mmCIF file of C-alpha atoms in Angstrom:
data_model
loop_
_atom_site.group_PDB
_atom_site.id
_atom_site.type_symbol
_atom_site.label_atom_id
_atom_site.label_comp_id
_atom_site.label_asym_id
_atom_site.label_seq_id
_atom_site.Cartn_x
_atom_site.Cartn_y
_atom_site.Cartn_z
ATOM 1 C CA UNK A 142 28.402 12.749 -1.970
ATOM 2 C CA UNK A 143 25.983 12.692 -4.933
ATOM 3 C CA UNK A 144 27.088 8.842 -5.577
ATOM 4 C CA UNK A 145 26.689 7.952 -1.922
ATOM 5 C CA UNK A 146 23.358 9.536 -1.950
ATOM 6 C CA UNK A 147 22.403 7.930 -4.996
ATOM 7 C CA UNK A 148 23.489 4.472 -3.475
ATOM 8 C CA UNK A 149 21.516 5.125 -0.239
ATOM 9 C CA UNK A 150 18.321 5.857 -2.434
ATOM 10 C CA UNK A 151 18.951 2.567 -4.307
ATOM 11 C CA UNK A 152 19.535 0.619 -1.065
ATOM 12 C CA UNK A 153 16.177 1.986 0.031
ATOM 13 C CA UNK A 154 14.370 0.749 -3.055
ATOM 14 C CA UNK A 155 16.044 -2.761 -2.949
ATOM 15 C CA UNK A 156 15.691 -3.474 0.799
ATOM 16 C CA UNK A 157 12.058 -2.180 1.066
ATOM 17 C CA UNK A 158 10.414 -5.542 0.899
ATOM 18 C CA UNK A 159 13.117 -7.600 2.638
ATOM 19 C CA UNK A 160 15.070 -6.031 5.741
ATOM 20 C CA UNK A 161 13.097 -3.318 7.840
ATOM 21 C CA UNK A 162 16.027 -2.636 10.215
ATOM 22 C CA UNK A 163 18.550 -2.168 7.278
ATOM 23 C CA UNK A 164 15.688 -0.275 5.240
ATOM 24 C CA UNK A 165 15.027 2.148 8.171
ATOM 25 C CA UNK A 166 18.960 2.673 8.699
ATOM 26 C CA UNK A 167 19.417 3.520 4.937
ATOM 27 C CA UNK A 168 16.496 5.873 5.183
ATOM 28 C CA UNK A 169 18.048 7.732 8.075
ATOM 29 C CA UNK A 170 21.314 7.885 6.361
ATOM 30 C CA UNK A 171 19.694 9.113 3.226
ATOM 31 C CA UNK A 172 18.259 12.028 4.977
ATOM 32 C CA UNK A 173 21.473 12.698 6.782
ATOM 33 C CA UNK A 174 23.398 12.764 3.503
ATOM 34 C CA UNK A 175 20.771 15.091 2.198
ATOM 35 C CA UNK A 176 21.070 17.430 5.125
ATOM 36 C CA UNK A 177 24.944 17.537 4.648
ATOM 37 C CA UNK A 178 24.392 18.263 0.908
ATOM 38 C CA UNK A 179 22.278 21.275 1.469
ATOM 39 C CA UNK A 180 23.601 22.463 4.974
ATOM 40 C CA UNK A 181 20.165 22.462 6.282
ATOM 41 C CA UNK A 182 19.074 24.794 3.551
ATOM 42 C CA UNK A 183 16.477 22.591 1.745
ATOM 43 C CA UNK A 184 15.273 24.145 -1.341
ATOM 44 C CA UNK A 185 11.575 23.517 -1.870
ATOM 45 C CA UNK A 186 10.465 24.130 -5.724
ATOM 46 C CA UNK A 187 6.762 23.685 -5.064
ATOM 47 C CA UNK A 188 5.913 24.894 -1.733
ATOM 48 C CA UNK A 189 2.105 24.349 -1.949
ATOM 49 C CA UNK A 190 2.780 20.898 -2.979
ATOM 50 C CA UNK A 191 5.066 20.400 -0.075
ATOM 51 C CA UNK A 192 2.625 22.011 2.161
ATOM 52 C CA UNK A 193 -0.047 19.567 1.042
ATOM 53 C CA UNK A 194 2.107 16.458 1.095
ATOM 54 C CA UNK A 195 3.527 16.964 4.604
ATOM 55 C CA UNK A 196 0.279 18.251 5.972
ATOM 56 C CA UNK A 197 -0.827 14.663 7.261
ATOM 57 C CA UNK A 198 2.311 14.183 9.240
ATOM 58 C CA UNK A 199 2.103 17.818 10.705
ATOM 59 C CA UNK A 200 -1.597 17.571 11.765
ATOM 60 C CA UNK A 201 -0.780 14.109 13.392
ATOM 61 C CA UNK A 202 2.137 15.737 15.220
ATOM 62 C CA UNK A 203 -0.119 18.387 16.474
ATOM 63 C CA UNK A 204 -2.604 15.709 17.701
ATOM 64 C CA UNK A 205 0.194 14.566 19.997
ATOM 65 C CA UNK A 206 -0.456 17.364 22.407
ATOM 66 C CA UNK A 207 -4.066 16.148 23.204
ATOM 67 C CA UNK A 208 -3.088 12.210 23.034
ATOM 68 C CA UNK A 209 -3.216 10.530 26.444
ATOM 69 C CA UNK A 210 -0.960 7.530 25.496
ATOM 70 C CA UNK A 211 2.414 9.461 25.004
ATOM 71 C CA UNK A 212 4.467 6.352 24.329
ATOM 72 C CA UNK A 213 2.169 5.202 21.574
ATOM 73 C CA UNK A 214 2.017 8.567 20.177
ATOM 74 C CA UNK A 215 5.639 8.846 19.879
ATOM 75 C CA UNK A 216 5.965 5.547 18.407
ATOM 76 C CA UNK A 217 3.463 6.312 15.619
ATOM 77 C CA UNK A 218 5.031 9.568 14.907
ATOM 78 C CA UNK A 219 8.325 7.913 14.491
ATOM 79 C CA UNK A 220 6.530 5.408 12.126
ATOM 80 C CA UNK A 221 5.134 8.226 10.025
ATOM 81 C CA UNK A 222 8.351 10.561 9.878
ATOM 82 C CA UNK A 223 9.025 9.438 6.349
ATOM 83 C CA UNK A 224 5.881 11.380 5.435
ATOM 84 C CA UNK A 225 7.942 14.435 6.444
ATOM 85 C CA UNK A 226 11.479 13.432 5.621
ATOM 86 C CA UNK A 227 11.259 12.191 2.004
ATOM 87 C CA UNK A 228 9.361 15.244 0.648
ATOM 88 C CA UNK A 229 12.017 17.455 2.429
ATOM 89 C CA UNK A 230 14.845 15.264 0.847
ATOM 90 C CA UNK A 231 13.337 15.368 -2.625
ATOM 91 C CA UNK A 232 11.672 18.779 -2.941
ATOM 92 C CA UNK A 233 14.614 20.413 -4.758
ATOM 93 C CA UNK A 234 14.072 18.044 -7.590
ATOM 94 C CA UNK A 235 17.497 16.131 -7.029
ATOM 95 C CA UNK A 236 15.945 13.112 -8.787
ATOM 96 C CA UNK A 237 14.301 14.837 -11.436
ATOM 97 C CA UNK A 238 15.829 12.880 -14.309
ATOM 98 C CA UNK A 239 13.831 10.071 -15.982
ATOM 99 C CA UNK A 240 16.897 7.976 -15.704
ATOM 100 C CA UNK A 241 17.197 8.190 -11.913
ATOM 101 C CA UNK A 242 13.578 7.542 -11.389
ATOM 102 C CA UNK A 243 13.464 4.568 -13.692
ATOM 103 C CA UNK A 244 16.604 3.039 -12.188
ATOM 104 C CA UNK A 245 15.019 3.117 -8.768
ATOM 105 C CA UNK A 246 11.861 1.829 -10.147
ATOM 106 C CA UNK A 247 13.732 -1.174 -11.862
ATOM 107 C CA UNK A 248 15.686 -1.733 -8.575
ATOM 108 C CA UNK A 249 12.398 -1.895 -6.517
ATOM 109 C CA UNK A 250 10.482 -4.215 -8.973
ATOM 110 C CA UNK A 251 13.572 -6.395 -9.397
ATOM 111 C CA UNK A 252 13.831 -6.787 -5.626
ATOM 112 C CA UNK A 253 9.979 -7.589 -5.422
ATOM 113 C CA UNK A 254 10.503 -10.057 -8.162
ATOM 114 C CA UNK A 255 13.194 -11.926 -6.310
ATOM 115 C CA UNK A 256 10.806 -11.961 -3.235
ATOM 116 C CA UNK A 257 7.960 -13.361 -5.182
ATOM 117 C CA UNK A 258 10.263 -16.206 -6.679
ATOM 118 C CA UNK A 259 11.328 -17.237 -3.151
ATOM 119 C CA UNK A 260 7.612 -17.055 -2.091
ATOM 120 C CA UNK A 261 6.615 -19.373 -5.186
ATOM 121 C CA UNK A 262 9.441 -21.608 -4.236
ATOM 122 C CA UNK A 263 8.363 -21.897 -0.666
ATOM 123 C CA UNK A 264 4.658 -22.748 -1.815
ATOM 124 C CA UNK A 265 5.979 -25.446 -4.002
ATOM 125 C CA UNK A 266 7.972 -26.807 -1.186
ATOM 126 C CA UNK A 267 4.968 -26.860 1.193
ATOM 127 C CA UNK A 268 2.948 -28.762 -1.463
ATOM 128 C CA UNK A 269 5.920 -31.185 -2.270
ATOM 129 C CA UNK A 270 6.056 -32.072 1.492
ATOM 130 C CA UNK A 271 2.244 -32.493 2.101
ATOM 131 C CA UNK A 272 0.886 -33.589 -1.287
ATOM 132 C CA UNK A 273 -2.105 -31.186 -0.147
ATOM 133 C CA UNK A 274 -2.739 -28.646 -2.979
ATOM 134 C CA UNK A 275 -4.401 -26.209 -0.514
ATOM 135 C CA UNK A 276 -0.925 -25.988 1.046
ATOM 136 C CA UNK A 277 0.158 -23.875 -2.064
ATOM 137 C CA UNK A 278 -2.219 -21.209 -1.111
ATOM 138 C CA UNK A 279 -2.502 -18.575 1.666
ATOM 139 C CA UNK A 280 -0.586 -16.363 3.945
ATOM 140 C CA UNK A 281 1.552 -18.998 5.355
ATOM 141 C CA UNK A 282 3.813 -19.008 2.249
ATOM 142 C CA UNK A 283 4.990 -15.624 3.046
ATOM 143 C CA UNK A 284 8.908 -15.839 3.138
ATOM 144 C CA UNK A 285 9.250 -13.130 5.866
ATOM 145 C CA UNK A 286 6.505 -13.165 8.469
ATOM 146 C CA UNK A 287 7.208 -9.428 9.060
ATOM 147 C CA UNK A 288 5.984 -8.586 5.444
ATOM 148 C CA UNK A 289 2.042 -8.140 5.917
ATOM 149 C CA UNK A 290 0.026 -9.904 2.979
ATOM 150 C CA UNK A 291 -1.442 -6.494 2.197
ATOM 151 C CA UNK A 292 2.247 -4.985 1.707
ATOM 152 C CA UNK A 293 3.337 -7.992 -0.447
ATOM 153 C CA UNK A 294 0.057 -7.642 -2.571
ATOM 154 C CA UNK A 295 0.469 -3.905 -2.775
ATOM 155 C CA UNK A 296 4.085 -4.263 -4.024
ATOM 156 C CA UNK A 297 3.042 -6.962 -6.551
ATOM 157 C CA UNK A 298 0.432 -4.768 -7.923
ATOM 158 C CA UNK A 299 2.730 -1.852 -8.406
ATOM 159 C CA UNK A 300 5.368 -4.050 -9.864
ATOM 160 C CA UNK A 301 2.506 -5.075 -12.676
ATOM 161 C CA UNK A 302 2.106 -1.379 -13.222
ATOM 162 C CA UNK A 303 5.496 -0.709 -13.702
ATOM 163 C CA UNK A 304 6.248 -3.711 -16.048
ATOM 164 C CA UNK A 305 2.894 -3.148 -18.153
ATOM 165 C CA UNK A 306 3.756 0.379 -18.368
ATOM 166 C CA UNK A 307 7.371 -0.403 -19.819
ATOM 167 C CA UNK A 308 5.798 -2.851 -22.349
ATOM 168 C CA UNK A 309 4.971 0.298 -24.388
ATOM 169 C CA UNK A 310 8.544 0.870 -24.954
ATOM 170 C CA UNK A 311 8.792 -2.490 -27.135
ATOM 171 C CA UNK A 312 12.057 -3.221 -25.274
ATOM 172 C CA UNK A 313 12.707 -6.235 -23.127
ATOM 173 C CA UNK A 314 9.235 -7.558 -23.770
ATOM 174 C CA UNK A 315 10.033 -11.064 -22.595
ATOM 175 C CA UNK A 316 11.353 -9.875 -19.160
ATOM 176 C CA UNK A 317 8.443 -7.558 -18.370
ATOM 177 C CA UNK A 318 5.697 -10.410 -19.352
ATOM 178 C CA UNK A 319 7.585 -12.789 -17.232
ATOM 179 C CA UNK A 320 7.845 -10.318 -14.344
ATOM 180 C CA UNK A 321 3.959 -9.669 -14.612
ATOM 181 C CA UNK A 322 3.396 -13.357 -14.679
ATOM 182 C CA UNK A 323 5.339 -13.852 -11.601
ATOM 183 C CA UNK A 324 3.521 -11.161 -9.885
ATOM 184 C CA UNK A 325 0.253 -12.613 -10.719
ATOM 185 C CA UNK A 326 1.076 -15.967 -9.605
ATOM 186 C CA UNK A 327 2.146 -14.581 -6.323
ATOM 187 C CA UNK A 328 -1.253 -12.809 -5.842
ATOM 188 C CA UNK A 329 -3.140 -16.042 -6.649
ATOM 189 C CA UNK A 330 -0.936 -18.199 -4.272
ATOM 190 C CA UNK A 331 -1.507 -15.516 -1.738
ATOM 191 C CA UNK A 332 -5.165 -15.655 -2.365
ATOM 192 C CA UNK A 333 -5.142 -11.730 -1.965
ATOM 193 C CA UNK A 334 -8.714 -10.544 -3.296
ATOM 194 C CA UNK A 335 -7.942 -6.770 -3.579
ATOM 195 C CA UNK A 336 -4.625 -7.316 -5.198
ATOM 196 C CA UNK A 337 -6.144 -9.470 -7.835
ATOM 197 C CA UNK A 338 -9.043 -7.257 -8.639
ATOM 198 C CA UNK A 339 -6.377 -4.299 -8.871
ATOM 199 C CA UNK A 340 -4.152 -6.460 -11.226
ATOM 200 C CA UNK A 341 -7.110 -7.465 -13.318
ATOM 201 C CA UNK A 342 -8.124 -3.831 -13.723
ATOM 202 C CA UNK A 343 -4.619 -2.536 -14.617
ATOM 203 C CA UNK A 344 -4.376 -5.381 -17.186
ATOM 204 C CA UNK A 345 -7.646 -4.485 -18.811
ATOM 205 C CA UNK A 346 -6.491 -0.808 -18.967
ATOM 206 C CA UNK A 347 -3.331 -1.699 -20.703
ATOM 207 C CA UNK A 348 -5.097 -4.145 -23.087
ATOM 208 C CA UNK A 349 -7.297 -1.398 -24.193
ATOM 209 C CA UNK A 350 -4.359 1.104 -24.489
ATOM 210 C CA UNK A 351 -1.851 -1.224 -26.297
ATOM 211 C CA UNK A 352 -3.862 -3.841 -28.294
ATOM 212 C CA UNK A 353 -4.974 -2.323 -31.489
ATOM 213 C CA UNK A 354 -8.504 -2.894 -32.796
ATOM 214 C CA UNK A 355 -11.916 -3.654 -30.811
ATOM 215 C CA UNK A 356 -11.790 -7.203 -32.203
ATOM 216 C CA UNK A 357 -8.444 -7.986 -30.718
ATOM 217 C CA UNK A 358 -9.037 -6.235 -27.674
ATOM 218 C CA UNK A 359 -12.098 -8.491 -27.089
ATOM 219 C CA UNK A 360 -10.245 -11.728 -28.014
ATOM 220 C CA UNK A 361 -7.299 -10.867 -25.584
ATOM 221 C CA UNK A 362 -9.684 -9.826 -22.825
ATOM 222 C CA UNK A 363 -11.488 -13.138 -23.222
ATOM 223 C CA UNK A 364 -8.266 -15.290 -23.243
ATOM 224 C CA UNK A 365 -7.332 -13.427 -20.008
ATOM 225 C CA UNK A 366 -10.619 -13.756 -18.523
ATOM 226 C CA UNK A 367 -10.854 -17.664 -18.992
ATOM 227 C CA UNK A 368 -7.228 -17.910 -17.730
ATOM 228 C CA UNK A 369 -7.853 -15.917 -14.580
ATOM 229 C CA UNK A 370 -11.255 -17.775 -14.007
ATOM 230 C CA UNK A 371 -9.583 -21.056 -14.245
ATOM 231 C CA UNK A 372 -6.947 -19.956 -11.640
ATOM 232 C CA UNK A 373 -9.689 -18.760 -9.375
ATOM 233 C CA UNK A 374 -11.680 -22.105 -9.546
ATOM 234 C CA UNK A 375 -8.500 -23.893 -8.816
ATOM 235 C CA UNK A 376 -7.970 -21.875 -5.673
ATOM 236 C CA UNK A 377 -10.267 -22.889 -2.995
ATOM 237 C CA UNK A 378 -9.530 -20.109 -0.466
ATOM 238 C CA UNK A 379 -9.628 -17.392 -3.260
ATOM 239 C CA UNK A 380 -12.927 -18.962 -4.798
ATOM 240 C CA UNK A 381 -14.483 -18.539 -1.207
ATOM 241 C CA UNK A 382 -13.411 -15.065 -1.023
ATOM 242 C CA UNK A 383 -14.577 -14.105 -4.335
ATOM 243 C CA UNK A 384 -17.965 -15.904 -3.549
ATOM 244 C CA UNK A 385 -18.348 -13.739 -0.296
ATOM 245 C CA UNK A 386 -17.822 -10.567 -2.289
ATOM 246 C CA UNK A 387 -20.273 -11.366 -5.033
ATOM 247 C CA UNK A 388 -22.926 -13.136 -2.857
ATOM 248 C CA UNK A 389 -22.935 -10.711 -0.027
ATOM 249 C CA UNK A 390 -25.107 -12.118 3.015
ATOM 250 C CA UNK A 391 -26.034 -9.971 5.780
ATOM 251 C CA UNK A 392 -26.787 -12.795 7.900
ATOM 252 C CA UNK A 393 -23.200 -13.780 7.752
ATOM 253 C CA UNK A 394 -21.893 -10.342 9.209
ATOM 254 C CA UNK A 395 -20.242 -10.253 12.529
ATOM 255 C CA UNK A 396 -22.764 -9.687 15.155
ATOM 256 C CA UNK A 397 -22.480 -6.666 17.310
ATOM 257 C CA UNK A 398 -23.908 -5.787 20.646
ATOM 258 C CA UNK A 399 -24.368 -9.582 21.308
ATOM 259 C CA UNK A 400 -21.559 -11.949 22.629
ATOM 260 C CA UNK A 401 -21.389 -13.944 19.307
ATOM 261 C CA UNK A 402 -18.296 -13.164 17.549
ATOM 262 C CA UNK A 403 -15.997 -15.956 18.999
ATOM 263 C CA UNK A 404 -15.483 -19.680 17.802
ATOM 264 C CA UNK A 405 -15.762 -18.686 14.251
ATOM 265 C CA UNK A 406 -13.577 -17.902 11.197
ATOM 266 C CA UNK A 407 -14.838 -14.647 9.842
ATOM 267 C CA UNK A 408 -14.297 -13.498 6.124
ATOM 268 C CA UNK A 409 -12.089 -10.291 5.830
ATOM 269 C CA UNK A 410 -14.963 -8.345 4.523
ATOM 270 C CA UNK A 411 -17.277 -8.935 7.163
ATOM 271 C CA UNK A 412 -14.577 -8.386 9.650
ATOM 272 C CA UNK A 413 -13.908 -4.898 8.151
ATOM 273 C CA UNK A 414 -17.696 -4.051 8.228
ATOM 274 C CA UNK A 415 -17.716 -4.778 12.110
ATOM 275 C CA UNK A 416 -14.489 -2.762 12.567
ATOM 276 C CA UNK A 417 -15.735 0.177 10.597
ATOM 277 C CA UNK A 418 -19.017 0.291 12.650
ATOM 278 C CA UNK A 419 -17.010 0.449 15.887
ATOM 279 C CA UNK A 420 -14.814 2.989 14.387
ATOM 280 C CA UNK A 421 -17.831 5.149 13.461
ATOM 281 C CA UNK A 422 -18.829 5.166 17.103
ATOM 282 C CA UNK A 423 -15.413 6.718 18.091
ATOM 283 C CA UNK A 424 -15.607 9.363 15.209
ATOM 284 C CA UNK A 425 -18.973 10.180 16.358
ATOM 285 C CA UNK A 426 -17.590 11.249 19.757
ATOM 286 C CA UNK A 427 -14.648 13.105 18.218
ATOM 287 C CA UNK A 428 -15.384 14.241 14.819
ATOM 288 C CA UNK A 429 -13.587 17.429 14.319
ATOM 289 C CA UNK A 430 -10.349 16.886 16.228
ATOM 290 C CA UNK A 431 -10.145 13.044 16.442
ATOM 291 C CA UNK A 432 -8.593 11.158 19.665
ATOM 292 C CA UNK A 433 -4.898 12.076 18.899
ATOM 293 C CA UNK A 434 -2.157 10.212 17.358
ATOM 294 C CA UNK A 435 -1.523 7.921 20.417
ATOM 295 C CA UNK A 436 -5.008 7.016 21.396
ATOM 296 C CA UNK A 437 -6.478 5.455 18.185
ATOM 297 C CA UNK A 438 -5.997 1.825 19.135
ATOM 298 C CA UNK A 439 -6.950 2.081 22.705
ATOM 299 C CA UNK A 440 -10.286 3.941 21.723
ATOM 300 C CA UNK A 441 -10.941 1.253 19.133
ATOM 301 C CA UNK A 442 -10.193 -1.385 21.674
ATOM 302 C CA UNK A 443 -12.879 0.337 24.056
ATOM 303 C CA UNK A 444 -15.488 0.511 21.138
ATOM 304 C CA UNK A 445 -14.799 -3.141 20.311
ATOM 305 C CA UNK A 446 -15.504 -4.194 23.973
ATOM 306 C CA UNK A 447 -18.635 -1.762 24.205
ATOM 307 C CA UNK A 448 -20.019 -3.437 21.223
ATOM 308 C CA UNK A 449 -19.275 -6.849 22.577
ATOM 309 C CA UNK A 450 -17.135 -7.590 19.708
ATOM 310 C CA UNK A 451 -14.909 -9.674 21.769
ATOM 311 C CA UNK A 452 -12.924 -11.246 18.900
ATOM 312 C CA UNK A 453 -11.544 -8.113 18.406
ATOM 313 C CA UNK A 454 -11.443 -6.642 21.895
ATOM 314 C CA UNK A 455 -9.943 -9.509 23.708
ATOM 315 C CA UNK A 456 -7.915 -11.586 21.317
ATOM 316 C CA UNK A 457 -6.635 -9.227 18.588
ATOM 317 C CA UNK A 458 -5.673 -5.488 18.079
ATOM 318 C CA UNK A 459 -7.309 -4.488 14.776
ATOM 319 C CA UNK A 460 -6.745 -1.100 13.378
ATOM 320 C CA UNK A 461 -9.332 0.424 11.378
ATOM 321 C CA UNK A 462 -8.375 -1.269 8.171
ATOM 322 C CA UNK A 463 -9.036 1.810 6.144
ATOM 323 C CA UNK A 464 -6.425 4.638 6.004
ATOM 324 C CA UNK A 465 -9.267 7.252 5.578
ATOM 325 C CA UNK A 466 -11.003 6.140 8.578
ATOM 326 C CA UNK A 467 -7.813 5.584 10.434
ATOM 327 C CA UNK A 468 -6.856 9.218 9.757
ATOM 328 C CA UNK A 469 -10.177 10.641 10.740
ATOM 329 C CA UNK A 470 -10.079 8.704 14.134
ATOM 330 C CA UNK A 471 -6.519 10.148 14.806
ATOM 331 C CA UNK A 472 -6.647 13.888 13.669
ATOM 332 C CA UNK A 473 -10.213 14.554 12.822
ATOM 333 C CA UNK A 474 -11.629 16.316 9.648
ATOM 334 C CA UNK A 475 -8.669 18.440 9.060
ATOM 335 C CA UNK A 476 -6.287 15.518 8.989
ATOM 336 C CA UNK A 477 -8.815 13.623 6.732
ATOM 337 C CA UNK A 478 -8.826 16.587 4.497
ATOM 338 C CA UNK A 479 -5.062 16.749 4.206
ATOM 339 C CA UNK A 480 -4.769 13.077 3.361
ATOM 340 C CA UNK A 481 -7.384 13.247 0.583
ATOM 341 C CA UNK A 482 -5.738 16.484 -0.726
ATOM 342 C CA UNK A 483 -2.229 14.745 -0.639
ATOM 343 C CA UNK A 484 -3.811 11.858 -2.878
ATOM 344 C CA UNK A 485 -6.578 13.870 -5.057
ATOM 345 C CA UNK A 486 -4.180 16.847 -6.137
ATOM 346 C CA UNK A 487 -1.289 14.953 -7.381
ATOM 347 C CA UNK A 488 -3.590 12.427 -9.164
ATOM 348 C CA UNK A 489 -5.321 15.257 -10.942
ATOM 349 C CA UNK A 490 -2.017 16.828 -12.068
ATOM 350 C CA UNK A 491 -0.565 13.527 -13.131
ATOM 351 C CA UNK A 492 -3.403 12.902 -15.404
ATOM 352 C CA UNK A 493 -3.180 16.456 -16.796
ATOM 353 C CA UNK A 494 0.661 15.947 -17.200
ATOM 354 C CA UNK A 495 0.310 12.667 -18.856
ATOM 355 C CA UNK A 496 2.435 10.845 -16.120
ATOM 356 C CA UNK A 497 0.483 7.552 -16.399
ATOM 357 C CA UNK A 498 2.692 5.615 -13.979
ATOM 358 C CA UNK A 499 2.238 8.209 -11.367
ATOM 359 C CA UNK A 500 -1.524 8.214 -11.884
ATOM 360 C CA UNK A 501 -1.518 4.373 -11.453
ATOM 361 C CA UNK A 502 0.740 4.519 -8.342
ATOM 362 C CA UNK A 503 -1.763 7.024 -6.593
ATOM 363 C CA UNK A 504 -4.732 4.851 -7.928
ATOM 364 C CA UNK A 505 -3.441 1.616 -6.547
ATOM 365 C CA UNK A 506 -2.454 3.185 -3.131
ATOM 366 C CA UNK A 507 -5.884 4.830 -2.880
ATOM 367 C CA UNK A 508 -7.557 1.302 -3.448
ATOM 368 C CA UNK A 509 -5.500 -0.408 -0.820
ATOM 369 C CA UNK A 510 -6.260 2.442 1.555
ATOM 370 C CA UNK A 511 -9.998 1.593 1.435
ATOM 371 C CA UNK A 512 -9.317 -1.903 3.024
ATOM 372 C CA UNK A 513 -6.077 -1.260 4.775
ATOM 373 C CA UNK A 514 -4.379 1.327 7.047
ATOM 374 C CA UNK A 515 -1.213 1.299 4.656
ATOM 375 C CA UNK A 516 0.147 4.411 6.638
ATOM 376 C CA UNK A 517 0.277 2.461 9.915
ATOM 377 C CA UNK A 518 2.726 -0.057 8.536
ATOM 378 C CA UNK A 519 6.237 0.863 8.356
ATOM 379 C CA UNK A 520 6.793 -0.612 4.651
ATOM 380 C CA UNK A 521 3.615 1.084 3.602
ATOM 381 C CA UNK A 522 4.634 4.591 4.859
ATOM 382 C CA UNK A 523 8.284 4.203 3.219
ATOM 383 C CA UNK A 524 6.968 2.927 0.154
ATOM 384 C CA UNK A 525 4.358 5.679 -0.377
ATOM 385 C CA UNK A 526 6.431 8.602 1.023
ATOM 386 C CA UNK A 527 9.697 7.660 -1.075
ATOM 387 C CA UNK A 528 8.140 6.953 -4.416
ATOM 388 C CA UNK A 529 5.390 9.607 -4.009
ATOM 389 C CA UNK A 530 7.848 12.214 -3.350
ATOM 390 C CA UNK A 531 10.132 11.270 -6.338
ATOM 391 C CA UNK A 532 6.999 11.134 -8.826
ATOM 392 C CA UNK A 533 5.408 14.400 -7.187
ATOM 393 C CA UNK A 534 8.407 16.750 -7.451
ATOM 394 C CA UNK A 535 9.418 15.987 -10.922
ATOM 395 C CA UNK A 536 6.192 16.535 -12.787
ATOM 396 C CA UNK A 537 6.456 17.931 -16.268
ATOM 397 C CA UNK A 538 4.544 20.975 -15.025
ATOM 398 C CA UNK A 539 4.735 22.481 -11.629
ATOM 399 C CA UNK A 540 1.776 21.536 -9.292
ATOM 400 C CA UNK A 541 0.490 24.815 -7.918
ATOM 401 C CA UNK A 542 -2.984 25.816 -6.582
#
């Protein structure tokens, strides 16, 4: 049974970016095998940590009882079930060896690397057919349309963190460098602003950590800066997105409370600001308890309509595009507190215990949660809960209050 359980865990890591139905089936089978192994007697080595990590799901489940949209509430709770299932499955330290953890990380990064190679090949094919260099860039090159751009970017950034961390081991240097390069090229082709900023910060961190001497650090950093700037200048969509970020113009924001949001292509930053303003209106009406796990989207759509944000209310169904705001909308201040504790407390102890990769995993996730509702996407929920549970319950020192 141990071998079967391990193969199921490996299957989850490999299929995470590819096949949602197969990945979901493997998650269910993995949990059932853990139930069989433990005879429903799950051993929880760190009860306080388990309470913190599963608190977000529990509070969301409680909010079901004051949700008006029961169908949507059930669907959302099913989506978020890994937040309970994986901490329960890993809480006894079954995957506590560094070897098992590293094997799962290798399998995941290798699978994402293959996905990126397919993506790069698709981009080249588009360019080959059209002869237009702009066809190389954008979300249309995603191999699987059910993989959201934010998820693809998140997986690439985590892949960079894994391989930059493993470069410290001085083994397989060529493979790790090639993997990092492929992930970076993928982010450039996708023109994902947050993904690239996250990667640049990661690379700067590892350059400072790994390159000896200040002069060599400056030289390495300067070469990387020139290369990255060159890539950005070659990529028109990405250049426009960075210009929007660094040359913020209030006059270009989505106008609310007037019918003026249609017939224009809005930058993602300005769209998010408009969405957050509408979400704030909902939060003001339900700051403590939230609107319930099933009613978040319905309330957002009403707010979009009330603020005459017709681009969102009548032609799209945008979530909050911020996991912290999303949780506050859903479960109020208590749910927001649990979510923040579930990130902040393990982050603090990962730093204390010297677990660099876990710190980076959490930091990357927090950054993406600032602009995306990552726990409202099935792949985001599985990725976070699976690897977070493996990392969290196998710290060098227990996490206790």
